[in-house]
Coordinates of C-alpha atoms in Angstrom, one line a residue:
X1 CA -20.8 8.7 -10.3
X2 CA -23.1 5.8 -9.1
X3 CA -22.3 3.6 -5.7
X4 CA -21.7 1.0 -7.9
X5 CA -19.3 2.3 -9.6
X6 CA -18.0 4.1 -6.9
X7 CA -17.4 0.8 -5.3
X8 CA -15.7 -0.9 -8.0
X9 CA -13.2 1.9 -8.4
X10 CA -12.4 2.6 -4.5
X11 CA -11.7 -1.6 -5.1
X12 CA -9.6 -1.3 -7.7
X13 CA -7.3 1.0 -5.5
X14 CA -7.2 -1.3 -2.4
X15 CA -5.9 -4.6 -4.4
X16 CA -1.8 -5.1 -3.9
X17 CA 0.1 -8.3 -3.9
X18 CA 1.1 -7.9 -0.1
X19 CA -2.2 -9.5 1.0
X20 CA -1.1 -12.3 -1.8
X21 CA 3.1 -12.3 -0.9
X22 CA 3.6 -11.5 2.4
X23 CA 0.1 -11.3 4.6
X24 CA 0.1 -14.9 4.8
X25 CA 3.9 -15.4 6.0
X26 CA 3.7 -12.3 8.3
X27 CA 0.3 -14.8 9.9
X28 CA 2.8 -17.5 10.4
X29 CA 5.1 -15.6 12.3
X30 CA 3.0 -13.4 14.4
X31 CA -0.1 -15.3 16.1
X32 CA -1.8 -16.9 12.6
X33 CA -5.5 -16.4 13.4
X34 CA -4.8 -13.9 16.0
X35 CA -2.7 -11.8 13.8
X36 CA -5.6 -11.9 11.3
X37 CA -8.3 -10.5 13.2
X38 CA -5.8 -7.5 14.3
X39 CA -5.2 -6.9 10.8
X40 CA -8.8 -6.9 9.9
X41 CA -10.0 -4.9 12.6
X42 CA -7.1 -2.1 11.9
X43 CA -8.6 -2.1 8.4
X44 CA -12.1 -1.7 9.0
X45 CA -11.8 0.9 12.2
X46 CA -8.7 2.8 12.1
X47 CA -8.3 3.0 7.6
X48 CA -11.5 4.2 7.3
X49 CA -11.3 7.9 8.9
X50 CA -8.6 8.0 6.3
X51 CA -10.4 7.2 3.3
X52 CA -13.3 9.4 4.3
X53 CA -10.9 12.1 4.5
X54 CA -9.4 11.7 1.5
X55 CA -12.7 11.6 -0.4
X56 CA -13.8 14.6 2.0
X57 CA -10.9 16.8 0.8
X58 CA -12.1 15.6 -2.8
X59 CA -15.4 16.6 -2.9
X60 CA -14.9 19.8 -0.6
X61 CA -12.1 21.0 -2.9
X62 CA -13.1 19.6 -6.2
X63 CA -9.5 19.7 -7.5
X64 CA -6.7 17.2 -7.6
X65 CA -3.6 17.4 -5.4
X66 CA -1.7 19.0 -8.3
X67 CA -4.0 22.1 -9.1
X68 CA -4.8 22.2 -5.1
X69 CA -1.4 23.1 -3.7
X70 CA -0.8 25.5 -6.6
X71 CA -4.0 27.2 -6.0
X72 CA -4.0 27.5 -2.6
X73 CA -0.3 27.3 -1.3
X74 CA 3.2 29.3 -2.2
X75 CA 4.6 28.1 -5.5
X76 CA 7.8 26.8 -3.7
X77 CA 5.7 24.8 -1.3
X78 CA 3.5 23.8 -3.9
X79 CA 6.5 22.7 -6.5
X80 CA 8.1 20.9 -2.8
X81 CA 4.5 19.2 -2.4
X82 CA 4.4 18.0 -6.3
X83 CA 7.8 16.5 -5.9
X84 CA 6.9 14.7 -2.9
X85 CA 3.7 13.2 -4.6
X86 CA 5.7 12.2 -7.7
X87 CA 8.5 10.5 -6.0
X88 CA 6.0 8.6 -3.7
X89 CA 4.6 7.8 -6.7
X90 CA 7.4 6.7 -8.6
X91 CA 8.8 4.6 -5.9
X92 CA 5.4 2.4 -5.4
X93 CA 5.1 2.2 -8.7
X94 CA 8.3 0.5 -9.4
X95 CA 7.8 -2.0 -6.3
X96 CA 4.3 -2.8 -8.1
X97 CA 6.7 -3.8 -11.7
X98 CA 9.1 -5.7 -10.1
X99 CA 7.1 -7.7 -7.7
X100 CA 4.6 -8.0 -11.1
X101 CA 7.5 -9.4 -13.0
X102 CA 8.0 -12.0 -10.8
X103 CA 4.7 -13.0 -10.2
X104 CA 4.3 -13.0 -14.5
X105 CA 7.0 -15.4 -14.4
X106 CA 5.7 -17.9 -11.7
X107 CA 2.5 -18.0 -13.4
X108 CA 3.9 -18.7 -16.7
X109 CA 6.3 -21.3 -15.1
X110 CA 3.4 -22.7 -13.5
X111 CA 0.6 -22.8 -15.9
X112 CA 2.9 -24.4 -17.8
X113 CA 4.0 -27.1 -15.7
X114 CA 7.7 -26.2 -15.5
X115 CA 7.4 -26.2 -11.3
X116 CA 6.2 -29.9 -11.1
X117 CA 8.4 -32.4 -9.5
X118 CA 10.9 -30.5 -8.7
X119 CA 13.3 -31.9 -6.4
X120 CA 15.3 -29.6 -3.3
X121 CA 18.8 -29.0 -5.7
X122 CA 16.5 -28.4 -8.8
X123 CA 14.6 -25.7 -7.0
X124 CA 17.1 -23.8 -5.8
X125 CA 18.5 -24.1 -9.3
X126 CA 15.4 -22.5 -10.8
X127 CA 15.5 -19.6 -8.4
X128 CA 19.0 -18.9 -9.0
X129 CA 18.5 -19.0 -12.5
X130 CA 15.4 -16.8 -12.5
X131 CA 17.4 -14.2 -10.2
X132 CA 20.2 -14.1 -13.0
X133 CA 17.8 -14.2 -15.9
X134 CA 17.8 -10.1 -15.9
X135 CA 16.9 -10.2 -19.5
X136 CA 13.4 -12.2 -18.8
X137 CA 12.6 -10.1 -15.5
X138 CA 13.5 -6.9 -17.3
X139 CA 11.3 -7.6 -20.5
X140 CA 7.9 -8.2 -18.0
X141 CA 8.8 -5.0 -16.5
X142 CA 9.0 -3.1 -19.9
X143 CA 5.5 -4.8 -21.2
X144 CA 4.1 -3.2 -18.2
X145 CA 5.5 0.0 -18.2
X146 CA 4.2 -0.1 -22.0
X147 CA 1.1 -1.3 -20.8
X148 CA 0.8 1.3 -18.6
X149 CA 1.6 4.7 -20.3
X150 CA -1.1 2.9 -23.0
X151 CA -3.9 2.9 -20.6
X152 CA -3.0 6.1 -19.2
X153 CA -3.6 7.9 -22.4
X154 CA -7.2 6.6 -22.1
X155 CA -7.3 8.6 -19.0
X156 CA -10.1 8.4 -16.4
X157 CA -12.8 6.3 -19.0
X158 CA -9.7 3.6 -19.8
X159 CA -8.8 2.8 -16.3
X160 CA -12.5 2.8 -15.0
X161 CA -13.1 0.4 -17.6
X162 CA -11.0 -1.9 -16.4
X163 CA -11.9 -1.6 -13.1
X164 CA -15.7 -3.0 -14.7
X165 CA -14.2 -5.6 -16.2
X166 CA -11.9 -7.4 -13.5
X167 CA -12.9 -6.6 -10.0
X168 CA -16.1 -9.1 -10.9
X169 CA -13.6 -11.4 -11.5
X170 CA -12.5 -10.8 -8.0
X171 CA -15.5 -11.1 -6.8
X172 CA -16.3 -14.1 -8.1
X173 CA -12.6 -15.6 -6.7
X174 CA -14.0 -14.6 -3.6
X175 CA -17.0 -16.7 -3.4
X176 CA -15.3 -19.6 -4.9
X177 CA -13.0 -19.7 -1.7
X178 CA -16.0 -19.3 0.9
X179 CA -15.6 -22.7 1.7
X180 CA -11.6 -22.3 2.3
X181 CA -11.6 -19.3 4.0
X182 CA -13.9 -21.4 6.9
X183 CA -11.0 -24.3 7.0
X184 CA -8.5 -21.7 7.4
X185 CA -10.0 -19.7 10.0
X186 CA -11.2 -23.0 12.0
X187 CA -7.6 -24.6 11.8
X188 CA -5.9 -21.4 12.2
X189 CA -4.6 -21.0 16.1
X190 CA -5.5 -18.4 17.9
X191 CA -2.9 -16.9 20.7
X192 CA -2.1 -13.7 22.7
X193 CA -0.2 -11.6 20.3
X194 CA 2.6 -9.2 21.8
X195 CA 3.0 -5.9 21.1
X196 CA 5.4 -6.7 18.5
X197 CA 2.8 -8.8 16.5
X198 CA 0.4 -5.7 17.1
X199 CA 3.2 -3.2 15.5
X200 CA 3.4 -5.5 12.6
X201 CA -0.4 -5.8 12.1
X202 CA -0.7 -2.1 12.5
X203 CA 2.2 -1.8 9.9
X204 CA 1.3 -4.4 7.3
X205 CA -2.8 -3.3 7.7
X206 CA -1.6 0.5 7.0
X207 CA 1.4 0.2 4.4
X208 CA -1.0 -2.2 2.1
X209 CA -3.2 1.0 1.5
X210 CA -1.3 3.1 1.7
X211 CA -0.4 3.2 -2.3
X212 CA -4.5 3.8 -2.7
X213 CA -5.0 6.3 -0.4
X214 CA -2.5 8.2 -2.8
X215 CA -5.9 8.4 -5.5
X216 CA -8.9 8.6 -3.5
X217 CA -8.5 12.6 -3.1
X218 CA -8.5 12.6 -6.6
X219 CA -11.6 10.1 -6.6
X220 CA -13.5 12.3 -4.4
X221 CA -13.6 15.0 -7.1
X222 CA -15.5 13.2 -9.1
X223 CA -17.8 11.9 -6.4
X224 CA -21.6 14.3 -6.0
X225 CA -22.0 15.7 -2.3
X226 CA -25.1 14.0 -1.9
X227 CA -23.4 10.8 -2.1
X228 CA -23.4 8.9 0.8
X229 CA -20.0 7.4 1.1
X230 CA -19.3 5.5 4.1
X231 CA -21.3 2.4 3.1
X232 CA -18.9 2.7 0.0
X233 CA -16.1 2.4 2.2
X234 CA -17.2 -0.1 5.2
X235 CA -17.8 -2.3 1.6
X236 CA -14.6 -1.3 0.0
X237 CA -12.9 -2.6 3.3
X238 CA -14.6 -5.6 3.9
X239 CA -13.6 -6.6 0.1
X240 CA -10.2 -6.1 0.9
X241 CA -10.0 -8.4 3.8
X242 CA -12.1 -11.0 2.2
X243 CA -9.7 -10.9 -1.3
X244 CA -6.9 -11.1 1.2
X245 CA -8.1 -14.1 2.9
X246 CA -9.4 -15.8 -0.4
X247 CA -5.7 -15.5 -1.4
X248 CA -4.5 -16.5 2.0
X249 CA -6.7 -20.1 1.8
X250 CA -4.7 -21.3 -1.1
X251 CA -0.9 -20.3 -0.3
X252 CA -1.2 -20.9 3.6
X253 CA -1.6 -24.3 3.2
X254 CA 1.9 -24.3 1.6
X255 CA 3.1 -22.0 4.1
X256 CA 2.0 -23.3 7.2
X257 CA 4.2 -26.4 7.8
X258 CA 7.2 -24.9 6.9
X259 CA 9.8 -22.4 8.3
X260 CA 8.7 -19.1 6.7
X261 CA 12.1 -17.6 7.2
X262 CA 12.6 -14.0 6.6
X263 CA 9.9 -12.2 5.5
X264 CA 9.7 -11.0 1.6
X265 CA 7.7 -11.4 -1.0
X266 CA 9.9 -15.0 -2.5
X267 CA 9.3 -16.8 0.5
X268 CA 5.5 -17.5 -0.9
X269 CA 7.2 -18.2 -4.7
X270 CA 9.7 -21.0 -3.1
X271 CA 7.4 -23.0 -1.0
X272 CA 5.1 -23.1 -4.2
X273 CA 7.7 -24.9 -5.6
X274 CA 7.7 -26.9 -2.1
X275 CA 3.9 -27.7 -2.9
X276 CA 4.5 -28.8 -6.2
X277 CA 7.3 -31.2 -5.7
X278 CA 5.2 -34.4 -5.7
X279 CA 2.5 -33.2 -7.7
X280 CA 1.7 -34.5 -11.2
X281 CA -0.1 -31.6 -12.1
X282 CA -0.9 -28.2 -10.7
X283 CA -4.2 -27.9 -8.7
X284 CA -7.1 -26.5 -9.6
X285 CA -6.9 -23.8 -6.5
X286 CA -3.2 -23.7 -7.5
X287 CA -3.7 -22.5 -11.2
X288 CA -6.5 -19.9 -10.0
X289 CA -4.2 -18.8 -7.8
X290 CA -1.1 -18.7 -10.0
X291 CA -3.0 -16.9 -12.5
X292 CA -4.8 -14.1 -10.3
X293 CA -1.8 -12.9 -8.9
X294 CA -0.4 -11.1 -11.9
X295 CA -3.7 -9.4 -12.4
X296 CA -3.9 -8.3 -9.2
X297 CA 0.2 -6.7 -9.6
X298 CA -1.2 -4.9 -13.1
X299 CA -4.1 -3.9 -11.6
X300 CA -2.4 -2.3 -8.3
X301 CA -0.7 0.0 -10.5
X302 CA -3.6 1.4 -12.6
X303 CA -5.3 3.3 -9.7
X304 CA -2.5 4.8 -9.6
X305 CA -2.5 6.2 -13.2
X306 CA -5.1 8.8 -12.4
X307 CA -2.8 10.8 -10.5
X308 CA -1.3 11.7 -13.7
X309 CA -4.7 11.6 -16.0
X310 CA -5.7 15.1 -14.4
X311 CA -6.8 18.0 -15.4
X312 CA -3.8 19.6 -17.2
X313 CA -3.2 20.5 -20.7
X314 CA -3.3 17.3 -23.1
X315 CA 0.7 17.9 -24.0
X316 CA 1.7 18.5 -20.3
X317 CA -0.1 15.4 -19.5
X318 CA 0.9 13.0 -21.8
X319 CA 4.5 14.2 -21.4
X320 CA 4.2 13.9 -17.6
X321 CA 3.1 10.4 -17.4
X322 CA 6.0 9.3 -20.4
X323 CA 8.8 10.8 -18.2
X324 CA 7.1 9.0 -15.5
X325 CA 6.7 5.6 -16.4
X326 CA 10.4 5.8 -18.1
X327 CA 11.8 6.9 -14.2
X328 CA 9.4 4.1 -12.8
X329 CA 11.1 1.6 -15.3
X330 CA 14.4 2.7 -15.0
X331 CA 14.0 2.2 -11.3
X332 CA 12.5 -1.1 -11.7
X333 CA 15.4 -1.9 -13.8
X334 CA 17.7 -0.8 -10.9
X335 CA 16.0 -3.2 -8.5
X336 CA 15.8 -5.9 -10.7
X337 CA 19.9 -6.0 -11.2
X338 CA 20.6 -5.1 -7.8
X339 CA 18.6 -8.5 -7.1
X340 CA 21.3 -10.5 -6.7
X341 CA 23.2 -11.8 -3.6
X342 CA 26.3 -10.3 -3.9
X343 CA 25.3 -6.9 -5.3
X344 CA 27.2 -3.9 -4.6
X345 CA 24.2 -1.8 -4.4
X346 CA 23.0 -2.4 -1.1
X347 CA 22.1 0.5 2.3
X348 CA 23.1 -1.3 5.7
X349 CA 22.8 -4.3 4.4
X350 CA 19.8 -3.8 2.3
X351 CA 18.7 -4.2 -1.2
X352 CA 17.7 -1.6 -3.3
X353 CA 14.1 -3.3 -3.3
X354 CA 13.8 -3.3 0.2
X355 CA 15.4 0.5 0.2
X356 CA 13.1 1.6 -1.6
X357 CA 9.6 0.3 -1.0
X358 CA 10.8 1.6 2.7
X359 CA 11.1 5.1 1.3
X360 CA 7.8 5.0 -0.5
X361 CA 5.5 3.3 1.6
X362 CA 6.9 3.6 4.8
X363 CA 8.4 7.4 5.1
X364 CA 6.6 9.3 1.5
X365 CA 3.2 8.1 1.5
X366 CA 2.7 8.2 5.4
X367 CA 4.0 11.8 5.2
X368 CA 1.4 12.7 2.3
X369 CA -1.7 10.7 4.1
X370 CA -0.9 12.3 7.3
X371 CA -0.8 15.5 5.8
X372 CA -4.4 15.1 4.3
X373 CA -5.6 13.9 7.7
X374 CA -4.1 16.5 9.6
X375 CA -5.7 19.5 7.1
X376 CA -9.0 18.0 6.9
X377 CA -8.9 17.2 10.8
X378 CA -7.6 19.8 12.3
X379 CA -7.5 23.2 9.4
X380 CA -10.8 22.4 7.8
X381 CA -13.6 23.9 9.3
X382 CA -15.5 21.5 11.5
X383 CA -18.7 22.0 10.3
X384 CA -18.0 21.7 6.3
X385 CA -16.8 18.8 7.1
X386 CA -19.7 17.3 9.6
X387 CA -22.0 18.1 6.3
X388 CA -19.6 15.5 4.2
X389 CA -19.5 13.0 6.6
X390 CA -22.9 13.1 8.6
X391 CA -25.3 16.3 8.5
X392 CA -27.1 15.1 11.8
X393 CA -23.7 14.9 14.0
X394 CA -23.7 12.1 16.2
X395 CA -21.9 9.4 18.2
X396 CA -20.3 8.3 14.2
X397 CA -19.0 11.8 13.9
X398 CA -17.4 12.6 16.7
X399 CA -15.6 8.8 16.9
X400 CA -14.2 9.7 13.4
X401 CA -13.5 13.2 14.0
X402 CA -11.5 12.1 17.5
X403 CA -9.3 9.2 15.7
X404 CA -8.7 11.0 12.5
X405 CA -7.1 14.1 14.9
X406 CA -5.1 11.9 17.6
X407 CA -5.2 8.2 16.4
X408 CA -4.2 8.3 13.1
X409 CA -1.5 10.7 13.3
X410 CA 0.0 8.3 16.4
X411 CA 0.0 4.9 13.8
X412 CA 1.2 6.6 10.8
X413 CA 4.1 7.9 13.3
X414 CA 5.1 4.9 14.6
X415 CA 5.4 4.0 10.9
X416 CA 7.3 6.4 9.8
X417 CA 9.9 5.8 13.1
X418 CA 9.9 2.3 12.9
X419 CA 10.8 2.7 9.0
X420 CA 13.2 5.3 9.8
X421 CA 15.1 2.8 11.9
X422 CA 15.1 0.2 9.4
X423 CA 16.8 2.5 7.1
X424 CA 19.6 3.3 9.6
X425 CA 22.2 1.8 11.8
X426 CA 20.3 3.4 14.9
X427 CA 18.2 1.6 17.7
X428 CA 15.1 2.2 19.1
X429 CA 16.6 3.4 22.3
X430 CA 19.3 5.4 20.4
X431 CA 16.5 8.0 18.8
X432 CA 14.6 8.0 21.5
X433 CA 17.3 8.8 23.8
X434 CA 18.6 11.8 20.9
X435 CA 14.9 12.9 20.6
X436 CA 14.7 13.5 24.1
X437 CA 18.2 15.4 24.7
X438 CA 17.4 17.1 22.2
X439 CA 14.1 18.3 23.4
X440 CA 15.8 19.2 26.9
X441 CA 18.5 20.9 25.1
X442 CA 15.6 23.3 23.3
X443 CA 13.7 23.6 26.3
X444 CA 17.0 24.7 28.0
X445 CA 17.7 27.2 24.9
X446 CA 14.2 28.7 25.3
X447 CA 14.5 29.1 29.1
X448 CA 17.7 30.8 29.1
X449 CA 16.3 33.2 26.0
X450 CA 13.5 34.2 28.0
X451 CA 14.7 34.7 32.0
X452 CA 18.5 35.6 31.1
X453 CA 19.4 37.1 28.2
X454 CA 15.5 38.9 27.7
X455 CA 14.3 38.7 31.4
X456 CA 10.5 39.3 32.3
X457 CA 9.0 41.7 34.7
X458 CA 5.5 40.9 36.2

């Protein structure tokens, strides 16, 4: 595989329409400019020892996460692992079709013309018909499930070709908002964020790539030793931060004079409609904008795709990615009926969405990531590593080495605890006041084991 085509895939797995839906209401909330440079400089310093794990494993191993743990690890642990892997990827997948769905309709709407002039009662009459139109929401994501299990029959050579074809188009989006990416960061204010803005920085800047780093092991595979890599992905990361912004400097401007509200991805959808109230037509920006957004939902699912395009039997893997796309739809179909504001189907107060885009991207995929990062930082052997990453050592080495082992492993935690709360009635001082009795209580345990009931002599 060529850089340049290295690139284009390790892109194509870092686009999701977080940095289009919620990065730029999460900047309104939590120290605008301020919040941004937190977010980019967790993505280009604290992502990257990730990603270079994940393609380290790759190449190292040269064999996906499916034949790995049955190679190398008991079957029951393996057949554990494979589960885990194929809910996490289930569950992303589904909050990709439904968030896709939505973002199909908008753009239709809006192309069309259907969100001009709409006045305060009319727009809440169009969102409550929308959320009730199950029929519409459920046949966009159908087409992509369809869409989907097509493409993944083409295996690697399908999905790579579309990764040629659109991330150029990307690129070109990019340069075409230079100009409003300057505005935004020169109007943008810049305060002292609290730790609570850090967490959700840290948060946000982890859990939006998260859903890629599920497909870079299986990149790295493919990917020559000689290859250098880390350009690759200091340029991957820099791309995704730039798209992110590009994005940002056309719905900000709708978002930034009004009360954001709670935080989820219709808050961006309803003050479009805001936006477009006095307008005669839809801007130019606006209809770029409108019309990106749904690529960038289909195309955050097809990284994902060659997870299950690996290298199994042509029957087991064209079975295995039906039954999985039919689970991801029926799931998708859950979400999308569950939707409403009186539904039954709800976990403290949460909806089924929310539920489970918590599950896969705040408690699966950590779990998997951190698991990569824990085996290739602390069980591999240092030096087959040092001759993936940099065969002269260094300064570079040892930085990565020392944040992949103790830094990465804290933030993915205080993911996966914060998420953990979220999901439960418990408070931050609750578990940590259970996880501390109960490490007295085994620390008691052991002590007593030891000097009373087996006592020492010296």
């Amino acid at each position: 595989m060529n850089p340049f085509l290295l690139i284009t895939v390790l892109i194509g797995t870092q686009l999701s329409l977080s940095d289009g839906l919620i990065l730029p209401v999460l900047a309104a909330k939590h120290g605008q400019g301020s919040f941004l440079l937190a977010y980019a400089v967790i993505k280009l310093i604290f992502i990257l020892p990730i990603l270079q794990a994940e393609l380290v494993a790759g190449r190292i191993y040269r064999a996906s996460p499916f034949e790995l743990s049955f190679l190398a690890l008991n079957k029951r642990i393996a057949a554990f692992l494979l589960a885990l892997l194929m809910i996490a990827l289930v569950f992303v997948l589904s909050t990709n079709l439904f968030n896709t769905a939505w973002a199909l309709i908008f753009s239709i709407d809006g192309v069309n013309g259907d969100l001009l002039s709409l006045r305060p009662l009319d727009q809440n009459l169009y969102w409550f018909e929308q959320s009730q139109n199950t029929d519409r929401i459920m046949s966009f994501v159908m087409a992509q499930g369809i869409f989907l299990m097509l493409l993944g029959g083409l295996a690697w050579r399908g999905i790579i070709s579309v990764f040629q074809f659109f991330i150029p188009l990307c690129l070109a989006f990019i340069f075409f908002c230079v100009p409003q990416i300057s505005e935004l960061l020169m109007n943008l204010q810049y305060p002292r964020l609290h730790w609570g803005d850090w967490l959700v920085a840290i948060s946000h800047a982890i859990t939006s790539s998260l859903a890629g780093l599920l497909v870079w092991y299986v990149i790295g595979t493919k990917v020559a030793d000689k290859l250098p890599t880390g350009r690759a992905i200091i340029t991957v990361q820099l791309f995704d931060v730039l798209f992110g912004l590009s994005l940002m400097s056309i719905s900000y401007q709708w978002i930034g004079s009004l009360d954001t509200g709670s935080v989820d991805v219709g808050t961006v959808f309803r003050t479009l409609m805001v936006s477009l109230a006095e307008q005669d037509a839809v801007p130019v920006q606006t209809m770029m904008w409108l019309i990106l957004l749904p690529i960038v939902g289909l195309l955050s699912s097809v990284p994902l795709l060659l997870i299950l395009t690996q290298k199994l039997g042509t029957f087991i893997r064209h079975w295995l990615l039906a039954l999985t796309m039919i689970a991801v739809v029926i799931l998708s179909g859950a979400m999308v009926f569950s939707n409403g504001v009186y539904s039954p189907l709800v976990w403290y107060g949460q909806s089924i969405y929310d539920v489970v885009q918590a599950l896969g991207q705040g408690l699966i995929v950590p779990l998997i990531t951190g698991g990569v990062s824990f085996w290739v930082g602390w069980v591999m052997r240092p030096n087959t590593v040092l001759r993936q990453i940099n065969p002269h050592g260094g300064i570079r080495y040892f930085l990565w080495r020392i944040t992949l082992r103790f830094v990465v492993p804290v933030l993915l935690g205080v993911i996966f605890a914060r998420t953990t709360l979220t999901l439960t009635a418990i408070t931050a001082t609750q578990a940590l006041t259970v996880s501390l009795l109960v490490l007295v209580v085994v620390r008691l345990f052991s002590w007593v084991k030891h000097r009373a009931i087996f006592p020492t002599h010296d």
